[in-house]
Short mmCIF file of C-alpha atoms in Angstrom, two decimals:
data_model
loop_
_atom_site.label_atom_id
_atom_site.label_comp_id
_atom_site.label_asym_id
_atom_site.label_seq_id
_atom_site.Cartn_x
_atom_site.Cartn_y
_atom_site.Cartn_z
CA MET A 1 -12.65 34.69 -2.39
CA ASN A 2 -11.70 38.10 -1.14
CA ALA A 3 -14.19 40.03 0.98
CA GLN A 4 -13.01 43.27 -0.66
CA ILE A 5 -14.46 42.31 -4.04
CA PRO A 6 -17.10 44.99 -4.56
CA SER A 7 -19.92 42.68 -5.43
CA LYS A 8 -23.12 41.64 -3.80
CA ILE A 9 -21.95 38.02 -3.70
CA ALA A 10 -18.76 38.83 -1.82
CA ARG A 11 -20.60 41.17 0.49
CA GLY A 12 -23.37 38.67 1.14
CA SER A 13 -20.95 35.83 1.79
CA ALA A 14 -18.91 37.98 4.16
CA GLU A 15 -22.07 38.90 6.04
CA LEU A 16 -23.07 35.25 6.32
CA ALA A 17 -19.59 34.27 7.52
CA ILE A 18 -19.63 36.88 10.29
CA LEU A 19 -23.18 36.17 11.43
CA ALA A 20 -22.63 32.39 11.42
CA LEU A 21 -19.45 32.76 13.45
CA LEU A 22 -21.02 35.09 16.00
CA ASN A 23 -23.93 32.69 16.31
CA GLU A 24 -21.49 30.33 18.04
CA GLN A 25 -19.94 32.80 20.48
CA PRO A 26 -19.21 36.51 20.96
CA LEU A 27 -15.88 37.51 19.40
CA TYR A 28 -13.88 40.69 18.88
CA GLY A 29 -12.71 41.96 15.49
CA PHE A 30 -9.29 40.31 15.40
CA GLN A 31 -10.75 36.99 16.55
CA ILE A 32 -13.44 37.14 13.87
CA ALA A 33 -10.84 37.68 11.13
CA LYS A 34 -8.57 34.98 12.59
CA HIS A 35 -11.34 32.39 13.00
CA ILE A 36 -12.62 32.93 9.46
CA GLU A 37 -9.15 32.65 7.96
CA GLU A 38 -8.26 29.55 9.94
CA ARG A 39 -11.54 27.74 9.48
CA THR A 40 -11.62 28.34 5.71
CA GLY A 41 -7.95 27.39 5.27
CA GLY A 42 -7.14 30.95 4.23
CA VAL A 43 -9.68 30.96 1.38
CA LEU A 44 -11.72 33.68 3.11
CA ARG A 45 -9.67 36.51 4.52
CA PHE A 46 -10.74 39.76 6.11
CA THR A 47 -8.55 42.80 6.25
CA MET A 48 -9.34 45.53 8.75
CA ALA A 49 -10.61 47.66 5.87
CA SER A 50 -13.18 45.03 4.91
CA LEU A 51 -14.08 43.77 8.36
CA TYR A 52 -14.87 46.88 10.39
CA PRO A 53 -17.17 48.72 7.96
CA MET A 54 -19.15 45.47 7.71
CA LEU A 55 -19.28 44.98 11.48
CA TYR A 56 -20.44 48.58 11.96
CA GLU A 57 -23.05 48.14 9.24
CA LEU A 58 -24.34 44.97 10.88
CA GLU A 59 -24.40 46.78 14.21
CA LYS A 60 -26.36 49.64 12.70
CA ARG A 61 -28.91 47.20 11.31
CA GLY A 62 -29.22 45.70 14.78
CA HIS A 63 -27.88 42.28 13.73
CA VAL A 64 -24.90 42.43 16.08
CA LYS A 65 -24.16 44.30 19.27
CA GLY A 66 -20.72 45.44 20.36
CA SER A 67 -19.61 45.86 23.96
CA TRP A 68 -16.23 46.49 25.57
CA GLU A 69 -15.00 43.64 27.73
CA SER A 70 -11.65 42.33 28.91
CA ASN A 71 -10.17 39.43 26.96
CA GLU A 72 -8.24 36.53 28.49
CA ALA A 73 -5.08 38.68 28.56
CA GLY A 74 -6.92 41.39 30.52
CA ARG A 75 -7.02 43.83 27.59
CA ASP A 76 -10.15 45.71 26.64
CA ARG A 77 -11.61 44.47 23.39
CA ARG A 78 -14.93 45.20 21.70
CA TYR A 79 -16.80 41.91 21.61
CA TYR A 80 -19.57 41.45 19.06
CA SER A 81 -22.50 39.18 19.78
CA LEU A 82 -25.46 38.20 17.64
CA THR A 83 -28.74 39.86 18.58
CA THR A 84 -32.19 38.31 18.29
CA VAL A 85 -32.68 40.29 15.06
CA GLY A 86 -29.35 38.92 13.80
CA LYS A 87 -30.38 35.36 14.63
CA LYS A 88 -33.62 35.86 12.73
CA ALA A 89 -31.68 37.29 9.75
CA LEU A 90 -29.21 34.39 9.72
CA ALA A 91 -31.77 31.67 8.99
CA PRO A 92 -33.09 33.10 5.67
CA LEU A 93 -29.55 34.12 4.70
CA ARG A 94 -28.40 30.52 5.14
CA ARG A 95 -31.36 29.30 3.09
CA GLU A 96 -30.64 31.81 0.30
CA TRP A 97 -27.02 30.75 0.10
CA ARG A 98 -27.87 27.06 0.20
CA ALA A 99 -30.30 27.61 -2.67
CA PHE A 100 -27.72 29.71 -4.53
CA PHE A 101 -25.00 27.06 -4.26
CA HIS A 102 -27.46 24.31 -5.10
CA ALA A 103 -28.50 26.21 -8.25
CA LEU A 104 -24.88 26.94 -9.21
CA ASP A 105 -23.94 23.32 -8.65
CA THR A 106 -26.83 22.13 -10.80
CA LEU A 107 -25.68 24.48 -13.53
CA THR A 108 -21.93 23.93 -13.43
CA GLY A 109 -21.46 20.63 -11.59
CA PHE A 110 -18.65 22.16 -9.59
CA SER A 111 -19.09 19.73 -6.68
CA HIS A 112 -18.03 16.89 -9.03
CA ALA A 113 -15.01 18.76 -10.35
CA MET B 1 6.13 49.37 22.16
CA HIS B 2 4.38 50.79 19.11
CA ASP B 3 1.83 53.58 19.21
CA TRP B 4 -1.02 51.89 17.36
CA ILE B 5 -3.44 54.70 18.16
CA ALA B 6 -1.21 57.11 16.24
CA VAL B 7 -0.93 54.65 13.34
CA VAL B 8 -4.71 54.37 13.07
CA ARG B 9 -5.23 58.12 13.39
CA GLU B 10 -2.69 58.76 10.66
CA ASN B 11 -4.54 56.46 8.28
CA LEU B 12 -8.12 57.27 9.17
CA ASN B 13 -7.68 61.03 9.67
CA GLU B 14 -10.90 62.69 10.75
CA LEU B 15 -14.01 60.54 10.67
CA ASP B 16 -16.37 63.45 11.36
CA LEU B 17 -18.06 61.46 14.10
CA PRO B 18 -18.83 62.58 17.65
CA ALA B 19 -15.53 62.60 19.59
CA GLU B 20 -16.46 59.71 21.87
CA GLN B 21 -17.57 57.53 18.97
CA GLU B 22 -14.47 58.36 16.94
CA GLN B 23 -12.24 57.54 19.90
CA ALA B 24 -13.96 54.15 20.26
CA VAL B 25 -13.37 53.34 16.57
CA VAL B 26 -9.71 54.34 16.77
CA THR B 27 -9.17 52.37 20.00
CA GLU B 28 -10.83 49.29 18.56
CA MET B 29 -8.70 49.37 15.41
CA ALA B 30 -5.53 50.09 17.35
CA ALA B 31 -6.29 47.01 19.46
CA HIS B 32 -6.75 44.98 16.28
CA LEU B 33 -3.35 46.14 14.99
CA GLU B 34 -1.75 45.28 18.32
CA ASP B 35 -3.22 41.75 18.20
CA LEU B 36 -2.17 41.38 14.57
CA TYR B 37 1.38 42.49 15.32
CA GLU B 38 1.68 40.06 18.22
CA ASP B 39 0.27 37.30 16.05
CA TYR B 40 2.95 37.98 13.41
CA LEU B 41 5.61 37.86 16.15
CA ARG B 42 4.26 34.50 17.34
CA LYS B 43 4.51 33.23 13.77
CA GLY B 44 8.23 33.99 13.87
CA LEU B 45 8.46 37.32 12.08
CA SER B 46 10.99 39.84 13.36
CA ASP B 47 9.77 42.98 15.10
CA ALA B 48 10.38 45.09 11.98
CA GLU B 49 8.64 42.59 9.69
CA ALA B 50 5.67 42.23 12.04
CA PHE B 51 5.34 46.00 12.30
CA GLN B 52 5.55 46.39 8.52
CA CYS B 53 2.89 43.74 7.91
CA SER B 54 0.59 45.38 10.46
CA LEU B 55 1.17 48.78 8.86
CA GLU B 56 0.04 47.37 5.51
CA GLN B 57 -3.34 46.54 7.06
CA ALA B 58 -3.54 50.02 8.53
CA THR B 59 -2.88 51.74 5.22
CA GLY B 60 -5.91 49.90 3.80
CA LEU B 61 -8.04 51.91 6.20
CA ARG B 62 -7.56 55.06 4.12
CA THR B 63 -10.17 53.87 1.64
CA THR B 64 -12.75 52.97 4.28
CA ARG B 65 -13.23 56.29 6.04
CA ARG B 66 -16.47 57.03 4.20
CA LYS B 67 -17.86 53.54 4.74
CA ILE B 68 -17.14 53.72 8.46
CA ARG B 69 -18.70 57.16 8.75
CA ARG B 70 -21.79 56.00 6.87
CA ALA B 71 -22.11 52.86 8.99
CA LYS B 72 -21.59 54.73 12.23
CA CYS B 73 -24.07 57.49 11.46
CA LYS B 74 -27.45 56.83 13.04
CA GLU B 75 -29.31 56.98 9.74
CA GLY B 76 -28.00 56.23 6.27
CA LEU B 77 -29.09 58.06 3.13
CA MET B 78 -32.21 55.97 3.24
CA ASN B 79 -33.00 54.24 6.48
CA SER B 80 -34.59 50.87 6.86
CA ARG B 81 -38.03 52.30 7.69
CA THR B 82 -38.01 54.34 4.48
CA LYS B 83 -37.11 51.31 2.39
CA THR B 84 -39.47 48.85 4.04
CA LEU B 85 -42.43 51.06 4.90
CA TRP B 86 -42.65 54.57 3.47
CA LEU B 87 -41.56 53.91 -0.12
CA PRO B 88 -43.59 50.69 -0.54
CA GLY B 89 -46.55 52.45 1.12
CA LEU B 90 -46.20 55.38 -1.24
CA ALA B 91 -46.05 52.97 -4.18
CA THR B 92 -49.32 51.33 -3.06
CA LEU B 93 -50.98 54.71 -2.58
CA SER B 94 -49.78 55.94 -5.98
CA ALA B 95 -50.89 52.75 -7.73
CA ALA B 96 -54.34 52.90 -6.10
CA SER B 97 -54.80 56.64 -6.77
CA ILE B 98 -53.53 56.59 -10.34
CA SER B 99 -55.60 53.53 -11.27
CA LEU B 100 -58.73 55.18 -9.83
CA MET B 101 -57.99 58.40 -11.69
CA LEU B 102 -57.41 56.59 -15.00
CA LEU B 103 -60.54 54.48 -14.62
CA GLN B 104 -62.66 57.54 -13.86
CA GLN B 105 -61.09 59.43 -16.73
CA PHE B 106 -61.08 56.85 -19.49
CA ALA B 107 -63.12 53.85 -18.56
CA TYR B 108 -65.81 52.75 -16.23
CA LEU B 109 -67.62 55.55 -14.41
CA HIS B 110 -69.19 55.36 -10.95
CA PRO B 111 -72.18 53.12 -10.78
CA GLU B 112 -74.39 54.59 -8.08
CA VAL B 113 -75.50 51.60 -6.09
CA TRP B 114 -77.42 53.35 -3.35
CA GLN B 115 -79.05 56.76 -3.58
CA LYS B 116 -81.38 58.47 -1.16
CA ASP B 117 -82.15 62.01 0.03
CA GLY B 118 -79.65 63.58 -2.35
CA GLY B 119 -76.77 61.40 -1.21
CA ALA B 120 -75.22 58.47 -3.00
CA LEU B 121 -72.90 55.65 -2.17
CA VAL B 122 -70.70 54.93 -5.15
CA VAL B 123 -68.73 51.79 -5.77
CA ASP B 124 -66.02 51.66 -8.41
CA LEU B 125 -66.01 47.94 -8.97
CA PRO B 126 -63.21 47.84 -11.58
CA TRP B 127 -61.04 49.88 -9.25
CA LEU B 128 -61.82 47.65 -6.28
CA LEU B 129 -60.82 44.64 -8.37
CA LEU B 130 -57.42 46.26 -8.98
CA LEU B 131 -56.75 46.85 -5.29
CA PRO B 132 -55.37 43.36 -4.49
CA LEU B 133 -52.66 44.07 -7.07
CA CYS B 134 -51.87 47.41 -5.39
CA GLY B 135 -51.71 45.76 -1.96
CA ALA B 136 -49.49 43.02 -3.34
CA LEU B 137 -47.18 45.62 -4.87
CA GLY B 138 -46.63 47.38 -1.53
CA ALA B 139 -46.15 44.14 0.38
CA TYR B 140 -43.76 42.79 -2.26
CA LEU B 141 -41.62 45.95 -2.27
CA SER B 142 -41.51 45.91 1.52
CA GLN B 143 -40.51 42.25 1.67
CA ARG B 144 -37.89 42.74 -1.05
CA ALA B 145 -36.30 45.41 1.16
CA ARG B 146 -36.28 42.76 3.93
CA GLY B 147 -39.13 44.41 5.78
CA GLN B 148 -40.81 42.53 8.59
CA ARG B 149 -44.35 41.22 8.21
CA ILE B 150 -45.89 44.19 10.00
CA ALA B 151 -44.07 46.61 7.65
CA SER B 152 -45.34 44.77 4.58
CA LEU B 153 -48.86 44.78 6.02
CA VAL B 154 -48.82 48.53 6.64
CA ALA B 155 -47.25 49.16 3.22
CA GLY B 156 -49.94 47.06 1.55
CA LEU B 157 -52.82 48.72 3.42
CA PHE B 158 -51.35 52.22 3.17
CA PRO B 159 -54.12 53.80 1.01
CA SER B 160 -56.79 52.57 3.43
CA ILE B 161 -54.82 53.80 6.43
CA ILE B 162 -54.54 57.24 4.83
CA MET B 163 -58.27 57.26 3.99
CA PHE B 164 -59.11 56.14 7.52
CA ALA B 165 -57.12 59.09 8.89
CA VAL B 166 -58.95 61.40 6.45
CA PHE B 167 -62.35 60.08 7.54
CA CYS B 168 -61.56 60.09 11.24
CA VAL B 169 -59.78 63.43 11.47
CA LEU B 170 -59.98 65.69 8.43
CA ILE B 171 -63.60 65.17 7.41
CA PRO B 172 -65.10 65.51 10.95
CA VAL B 173 -63.04 68.67 11.50
CA GLY B 174 -64.14 70.01 8.11
CA VAL B 175 -67.80 69.17 8.82
CA LEU B 176 -67.67 70.97 12.17
CA VAL B 177 -65.83 74.01 10.84
CA GLU B 178 -68.12 74.40 7.81
CA ARG B 179 -71.20 73.27 9.75
CA ASN B 180 -72.10 70.90 6.94
CA GLN B 181 -75.76 70.26 7.70
CA PHE B 182 -76.12 67.38 5.25
CA ILE B 183 -73.49 65.20 6.87
CA ILE B 184 -74.55 66.23 10.37
CA HIS B 185 -78.12 65.10 9.61
CA HIS B 186 -77.13 62.02 7.59
CA PRO B 187 -74.44 60.24 9.60
CA THR B 188 -75.34 56.99 7.80
CA TYR B 189 -73.87 58.40 4.58
CA PHE B 190 -70.71 59.22 6.41
CA MET B 191 -70.49 55.71 7.82
CA LEU B 192 -71.22 54.15 4.43
CA ALA B 193 -68.60 56.31 2.77
CA LEU B 194 -66.16 55.25 5.49
CA VAL B 195 -66.90 51.59 4.70
CA ASN B 196 -66.76 52.24 0.97
CA TRP B 197 -63.44 54.08 0.94
CA THR B 198 -61.69 52.45 3.87
CA VAL B 199 -62.99 49.06 4.98
CA ILE B 200 -63.75 47.44 1.60
CA PRO B 201 -60.49 48.68 0.00
CA ALA B 202 -58.58 47.50 3.11
CA LEU B 203 -60.00 43.99 2.73
CA LEU B 204 -59.07 43.88 -0.96
CA LEU B 205 -55.61 45.31 -0.36
CA PHE B 206 -55.14 42.75 2.41
CA LEU B 207 -55.97 40.00 -0.07
CA GLY B 208 -52.96 41.10 -2.16
CA VAL B 209 -50.75 41.24 0.93
CA VAL B 210 -51.74 37.70 1.91
CA VAL B 211 -50.89 36.42 -1.58
CA VAL B 212 -47.39 37.92 -1.26
CA TRP B 213 -46.98 36.40 2.22
CA LEU B 214 -48.02 32.97 0.94
CA ARG B 215 -45.66 33.20 -2.03
CA SER B 216 -42.73 34.22 0.16
CA ALA B 217 -43.55 31.43 2.63
CA ASP B 218 -43.48 28.98 -0.30
CA ARG B 219 -40.15 30.35 -1.53
CA GLU B 220 -38.62 30.08 1.94
CA ALA B 221 -39.79 26.50 2.24
CA LEU B 222 -38.36 25.47 -1.16
CA PRO B 223 -34.60 25.43 -0.37
CA SER B 224 -35.10 23.56 2.88
CA ARG B 225 -37.21 20.98 1.01
CA ALA B 226 -34.53 20.76 -1.68
CA SER B 227 -31.85 20.15 0.94
#
């Protein structure tokens, strides 16, 4: 799946991926892209063009908050952390996606394929 | 050492954002490119290859200028409050007003339930029975736009809130300016009208809001039960 696909599904899944990741720890843009690529075995990949507009959109909605901090190498990076609003938004988003995959699985049986 | 700031600027051009904000975006993306480039080097690519691969990511930024500007602007074309409160509230108000107008025009006319000293308290029962639907409409639209519970409540009760403002501000001012003797000498009528046009509709609208809340609570519970 490519996060650049202009569809609500791709957009929604990308949103969920970012929020779920930031729920674990604050990360900066490059780390977010790297973690998602590594942890999905390269199935989900974010380019800068897909990642930053989404991060800024989430920040505008108050789901994440960015702040400049030094990373382990002493360089300034903008770390994003999940806000209380973001945490509240993550729970229903997870439920929606669970229901969506459950429904799709019931219909297509892809988990048995 | 590559000038990643220049690379980003070349691809993003002007973002039309306040200078400080634009500088922060450019710095953040330049830092991303720097990390990406170093990551490619660690993976064994040559300097030229790593730079080329990083440049490819930067050229993708050309298509995102508008999205970044839109996301960075304080308010979008339609902000969250408009989508979750004002529009659903307006929909409730329109539904309540239009249904009242149509009923008065084509169907059931006011039954006067209480009349004394030239004043009358009228109750449009068919209209009141439609109000839960109007309240549910506003609450549903608000929830669909991911509005919080308070936004859906206000959207659902919007007609009553407007009428309450009319009764508490506009009518008293009008009565004082015009020196309306009837209302001044019959405050009970005023209070009854306030109940009739504000409190009773609010209760019925609230009924619709509660139904929407219960339905959405059921829907939220379903997937977790299924899993």
